[in-house]
Coordinates of C-alpha atoms in Angstrom, one line a residue:
M6 CA -45.5 34.1 -20.4
K7 CA -42.9 34.0 -17.6
S8 CA -44.9 31.0 -15.6
F9 CA -44.9 29.5 -19.0
L10 CA -41.0 29.4 -19.2
T11 CA -40.6 28.6 -15.8
A12 CA -42.5 25.3 -16.3
L13 CA -40.9 24.6 -19.4
L14 CA -37.7 24.8 -17.9
L15 CA -38.5 22.6 -15.1
M16 CA -39.9 20.0 -17.5
L17 CA -36.9 19.8 -19.0
S18 CA -34.5 19.5 -16.2
I19 CA -36.7 16.7 -15.2
S20 CA -36.4 15.0 -18.5
I21 CA -32.5 15.4 -18.4
Y22 CA -32.4 14.2 -14.5
A23 CA -34.6 11.2 -15.6
Q24 CA -32.5 10.4 -18.7
N25 CA -29.2 10.8 -16.3
T26 CA -30.8 8.4 -13.9
S27 CA -31.9 5.9 -16.3
D28 CA -28.2 6.3 -17.8
K29 CA -26.5 5.4 -14.5
T30 CA -28.4 2.7 -14.0
Q31 CA -27.7 0.9 -17.0
I32 CA -23.9 1.7 -16.6
E33 CA -24.3 0.1 -13.2
T34 CA -26.1 -2.7 -14.8
T35 CA -22.8 -3.3 -16.9
L36 CA -20.3 -2.7 -14.3
N37 CA -21.9 -5.4 -12.2
N38 CA -22.2 -7.8 -15.5
Y39 CA -18.1 -6.9 -15.8
I40 CA -17.7 -7.9 -12.2
D41 CA -20.3 -11.1 -12.3
A42 CA -18.3 -12.4 -15.5
F43 CA -15.1 -12.2 -13.8
Y44 CA -16.2 -13.7 -10.5
K45 CA -18.2 -16.8 -12.2
G46 CA -16.7 -17.2 -15.0
D47 CA -19.7 -16.4 -17.2
T48 CA -19.4 -15.2 -20.7
T49 CA -22.7 -14.5 -21.1
K50 CA -22.4 -11.6 -19.1
L51 CA -19.1 -10.6 -20.4
K52 CA -20.7 -10.2 -23.6
L53 CA -23.3 -7.7 -22.3
A54 CA -20.5 -5.6 -20.8
I55 CA -17.6 -5.4 -22.8
K56 CA -17.2 -4.4 -26.9
P57 CA -15.3 -6.2 -29.1
R58 CA -12.7 -3.4 -29.4
L59 CA -11.9 -3.9 -25.6
N60 CA -8.6 -2.0 -24.7
K61 CA -7.8 -3.7 -21.4
F62 CA -4.3 -3.5 -18.9
G63 CA -3.1 -2.7 -15.6
Y64 CA 0.0 -2.8 -12.9
W65 CA 0.3 -5.7 -10.6
K66 CA 2.0 -4.6 -7.4
N67 CA 5.5 -6.8 -6.8
K68 CA 5.1 -8.1 -3.2
E69 CA 8.9 -7.9 -2.5
S70 CA 9.5 -4.7 -4.2
G71 CA 6.4 -2.9 -3.4
N72 CA 6.7 -1.4 -7.3
Y73 CA 3.9 -1.9 -9.4
E74 CA 4.8 -3.3 -12.7
Y75 CA 3.0 -3.5 -16.1
Y76 CA 0.5 -6.4 -16.6
A77 CA -0.3 -8.0 -20.0
H78 CA -2.8 -6.4 -22.3
M79 CA -6.1 -8.1 -22.7
S80 CA -8.1 -7.8 -26.0
Y81 CA -11.8 -9.0 -26.1
E82 CA -11.0 -12.3 -27.2
K83 CA -8.4 -12.9 -24.6
A84 CA -10.9 -11.7 -22.3
M85 CA -13.5 -14.4 -23.0
E86 CA -10.7 -17.1 -23.1
F87 CA -10.1 -16.1 -19.5
V88 CA -13.4 -16.1 -18.0
Q89 CA -14.3 -19.3 -20.0
K90 CA -10.9 -20.9 -18.2
M91 CA -12.0 -19.8 -15.0
K92 CA -15.5 -21.5 -15.5
D93 CA -13.6 -24.8 -16.5
E94 CA -11.2 -25.1 -14.0
G95 CA -14.2 -23.9 -11.4
K96 CA -12.0 -20.7 -10.0
T97 CA -15.0 -18.8 -9.4
R98 CA -14.9 -16.0 -6.5
D99 CA -17.5 -15.4 -3.9
E100 CA -19.5 -12.9 -6.0
N101 CA -20.3 -10.3 -2.5
K102 CA -17.1 -10.3 -0.8
I103 CA -15.3 -7.3 -2.4
R104 CA -17.6 -5.6 -4.9
N105 CA -18.3 -2.1 -5.7
V106 CA -19.2 0.4 -8.7
E107 CA -19.1 4.0 -8.8
V108 CA -20.0 5.9 -11.5
L109 CA -18.0 8.9 -12.1
D110 CA -18.8 10.8 -15.0
I111 CA -22.1 10.6 -17.7
G112 CA -21.8 12.5 -21.0
N113 CA -24.0 12.1 -24.3
H114 CA -22.0 9.6 -25.6
V115 CA -19.1 8.4 -23.2
A116 CA -18.9 8.1 -19.2
S117 CA -16.4 6.8 -16.9
A118 CA -16.4 4.4 -13.8
K119 CA -14.1 3.1 -11.2
V120 CA -14.6 -0.9 -10.0
T121 CA -13.4 -2.4 -6.8
A122 CA -13.2 -5.8 -7.2
A123 CA -11.0 -9.0 -5.6
W124 CA -8.2 -8.5 -8.2
G125 CA -8.0 -4.6 -7.5
I126 CA -9.5 -1.5 -9.1
D127 CA -10.5 -0.8 -12.4
Y128 CA -10.9 2.7 -13.8
V129 CA -13.4 1.6 -16.9
Q130 CA -14.1 4.3 -19.6
L131 CA -18.2 3.3 -21.4
S132 CA -19.6 4.2 -24.6
K133 CA -23.0 4.3 -25.9
D134 CA -24.6 2.6 -28.9
N135 CA -28.1 1.9 -29.9
G136 CA -29.0 3.0 -26.3
Q137 CA -26.4 0.6 -24.9
W138 CA -23.6 1.0 -22.4
M139 CA -20.6 -0.8 -22.7
I140 CA -16.8 -1.0 -21.7
E141 CA -14.4 -0.2 -24.1
Q142 CA -11.4 1.0 -22.4
V143 CA -9.9 -0.5 -19.0
I144 CA -7.0 0.6 -16.7
W145 CA -6.3 -1.3 -13.7
E146 CA -4.0 -1.9 -10.5
G147 CA -4.0 -5.2 -8.3
P148 CA -4.2 -6.5 -6.0
Y149 CA -7.0 -5.5 -4.0
E150 CA -5.7 -3.6 -1.1
K151 CA -8.0 -3.1 2.0
A152 CA -7.7 0.7 3.4
V153 CA -5.7 1.0 6.4
T154 CA -6.5 3.3 9.0
Q155 CA -3.7 4.9 10.2
K156 CA -3.3 4.8 14.3
T157 CA -0.7 6.5 16.1
S158 CA 2.9 4.9 15.4
T159 CA 5.9 5.8 17.3
Y160 CA 9.4 4.5 16.3
Y161 CA 12.6 5.0 18.3
L162 CA 16.0 4.6 16.1
I163 CA 19.4 4.0 17.4
R164 CA 22.6 3.0 16.1
H165 CA 24.3 -0.2 17.8
A166 CA 26.5 0.4 20.4
E167 CA 30.5 0.8 20.7
K168 CA 31.8 -2.2 18.3
D169 CA 35.1 -3.8 18.8
Q170 CA 37.5 -2.6 16.0
S171 CA 40.5 -4.3 17.3
D172 CA 40.2 -6.4 13.6
K173 CA 39.3 -4.3 10.9
S174 CA 38.9 -7.3 8.8
N175 CA 36.0 -8.5 10.9
R176 CA 33.0 -7.2 9.5
N177 CA 30.8 -9.2 12.2
P178 CA 32.2 -7.7 15.3
H179 CA 30.8 -7.8 18.6
L180 CA 30.3 -4.9 21.4
T181 CA 32.9 -3.6 23.4
E182 CA 32.5 -3.7 26.9
K183 CA 31.3 0.2 26.8
G184 CA 29.3 -1.0 24.3
I185 CA 27.7 -3.8 26.4
E186 CA 27.1 -1.0 29.0
R187 CA 25.7 1.3 26.7
A188 CA 23.3 -1.3 25.4
K189 CA 21.9 -1.9 29.2
N190 CA 21.7 1.8 29.1
W191 CA 19.3 2.4 26.7
S192 CA 17.3 -0.5 28.0
N193 CA 17.1 1.6 31.1
I194 CA 16.2 4.6 29.7
L195 CA 13.6 3.8 27.5
K196 CA 12.4 1.6 30.4
D197 CA 9.0 3.5 30.9
V198 CA 8.1 2.7 27.2
K199 CA 6.0 -0.3 26.2
F200 CA 7.2 -1.5 22.8
N201 CA 5.2 -3.6 20.9
A202 CA 8.3 -4.7 18.6
V203 CA 12.0 -4.5 18.2
Y204 CA 13.9 -4.6 14.8
S205 CA 17.4 -5.6 14.5
T206 CA 19.8 -5.8 11.7
D207 CA 21.4 -9.4 11.8
Y208 CA 24.6 -8.3 13.1
H209 CA 26.5 -9.2 16.3
R210 CA 26.8 -5.5 17.7
T211 CA 22.7 -4.5 16.6
K212 CA 21.5 -7.6 17.9
E213 CA 23.5 -7.2 21.5
T214 CA 22.5 -3.6 21.4
A215 CA 18.7 -4.6 20.9
T216 CA 18.7 -7.5 23.2
P217 CA 18.3 -5.5 26.5
T218 CA 15.4 -3.7 25.6
A219 CA 14.0 -6.9 23.9
S220 CA 14.3 -8.7 27.1
A221 CA 12.7 -6.4 29.2
N222 CA 9.6 -6.3 27.2
N223 CA 9.7 -9.8 26.7
L224 CA 9.9 -9.4 23.3
E225 CA 12.2 -11.6 20.6
L226 CA 13.9 -9.5 18.3
K227 CA 12.4 -9.3 14.6
F228 CA 15.5 -8.9 11.6
Y229 CA 15.3 -6.7 9.0
D230 CA 17.6 -6.1 5.8
P231 CA 18.0 -1.9 5.5
R232 CA 19.0 -3.0 1.7
N233 CA 15.7 -4.7 1.2
M234 CA 13.0 -2.5 2.8
N235 CA 9.9 -1.5 1.9
I236 CA 9.2 1.4 4.4
E237 CA 5.4 1.8 3.4
N238 CA 5.0 -2.2 4.1
F239 CA 6.8 -1.4 7.2
K240 CA 4.5 1.3 8.3
K241 CA 1.4 -0.9 7.5
D242 CA 2.9 -3.6 9.5
T243 CA 3.7 -1.8 12.6
N244 CA 0.4 0.3 12.7
G245 CA -0.1 1.7 15.8
K246 CA 2.5 0.4 17.4
T247 CA 5.6 1.4 19.6
V248 CA 8.9 0.2 17.8
L249 CA 12.3 0.2 18.5
I250 CA 15.0 0.0 15.4
V251 CA 18.3 -0.8 15.7
G252 CA 20.8 0.0 13.1
H253 CA 24.1 1.4 11.8
S254 CA 25.4 4.8 11.6
N255 CA 24.5 5.2 8.1
T256 CA 21.1 2.9 7.6
T257 CA 19.5 4.5 10.9
P258 CA 19.3 8.3 9.9
I259 CA 17.9 6.9 6.0
F260 CA 15.3 4.6 8.1
T261 CA 14.1 8.0 10.0
N262 CA 14.0 10.0 6.8
G263 CA 11.8 7.0 4.7
L264 CA 9.2 7.4 8.1
I265 CA 8.8 11.0 7.7
G266 CA 8.9 11.3 4.1
E267 CA 11.8 13.8 3.8
K268 CA 15.7 13.8 3.6
K269 CA 16.0 15.5 7.2
Y270 CA 18.9 13.8 9.0
K271 CA 22.5 13.3 7.9
M272 CA 24.4 9.8 8.3
I273 CA 26.0 9.8 11.9
D274 CA 29.5 10.4 12.6
E275 CA 31.6 6.7 13.6
S276 CA 32.1 8.0 16.7
N277 CA 28.5 9.0 17.7
N278 CA 26.7 5.8 19.4
A279 CA 24.3 8.0 21.2
N280 CA 21.6 9.5 19.1
L281 CA 17.7 8.8 19.8
Y282 CA 15.5 9.2 17.2
I283 CA 11.9 9.7 17.8
V284 CA 9.2 9.5 15.1
T285 CA 5.4 9.5 15.5
I286 CA 3.0 9.1 12.9
S287 CA -1.0 9.8 13.3
K288 CA -3.7 10.2 10.9
D289 CA -3.0 13.9 10.6
S290 CA 0.9 14.5 11.1
K291 CA 4.5 12.9 11.5
T292 CA 7.1 14.3 13.8
S293 CA 10.5 13.7 14.5
M294 CA 13.2 14.5 17.1
L295 CA 16.7 13.7 17.7
L296 CA 18.2 13.3 21.0
K297 CA 21.5 12.8 21.9
V298 CA 21.9 10.5 25.3
D299 CA 25.3 10.0 26.4

C-alpha cells in the first residue's frame, strides 16, 4: 500500500511538472510574439500575444531631470495601430539586439512575467483562456538602460579659494592674491592624485581655483550647474574615475551629500576656504571624509 501511494504521488508530481513546463513554454512563446510584434511591425503576432481587453501603460525617463513621467495608456486598438504604423513607416528594430523574457510565476489561470526589450522593461500579467496564455496587463518603464558595473570612483570636492569682495554688487568676482596662492597650493597638495576630470561651476572664482590642478593633469575644465544636477547620471558618467569638483560654500556640501546619499555635511562658513571632502564609491561601499587644509 505504501509503495502504491508513493508511486501515485510520484506520478502526480511528474504530471504537475509537465503541465508547468508546458505552461512556461507557451508563456515564453507569447512573450516572444509580443516582442516580435513591436520589433517587426507584425500585427499577426501581436494578435497572438495580447487580449482585446489589453491595458498597457508606463513611465518614460526624462533625460534632463532624470525623473520618470507617466506615458499614455495603450489599448488593444492603439497597440495594433502603433505596430501597423511601424511597419508602414519601416521603423523596425533588430529583433535580437535586446531581448529577454522571464516567467516570474504561474498560477492555475494567471501568470506574471518580465520582458526586457529595446524600449525598456515590461512587467506583464497574463491569463489563460481555452488553453491559451495571452497578455492582459502591462506596466513598463523606459528607455532601456544597460546595467552599469560599479567600479571604484573617487571624488575630491573643494570650495573656491578666497574671492575679491571689494565690490559687493559684483556677483562674479575673481580671486584675490591670497586666493590665487591657495589655488596653486591645492594643485601642489593634490599633485600625487591622477585626475581623470576636473569639474567647475562657470564662475571666475571656481574656474581660477580649478585651473592649476586641471593644467597639472593636462585636462580641460568641465562645467556643471549645481542647480540642474542629476547626481545619479553624474556618478554613471564618472564611474571608475578620479574627479576634482570645485564649487561653493553651499553647493559643495550638498554635492558631497548627494554622492554619499545622506545629509552628513553642513554648509561651509563664509570665512572657510580650506575644506577638502573625499568620497570613495565602490561596488560594496561608500566612504567619505572631511579634511581642513590650510
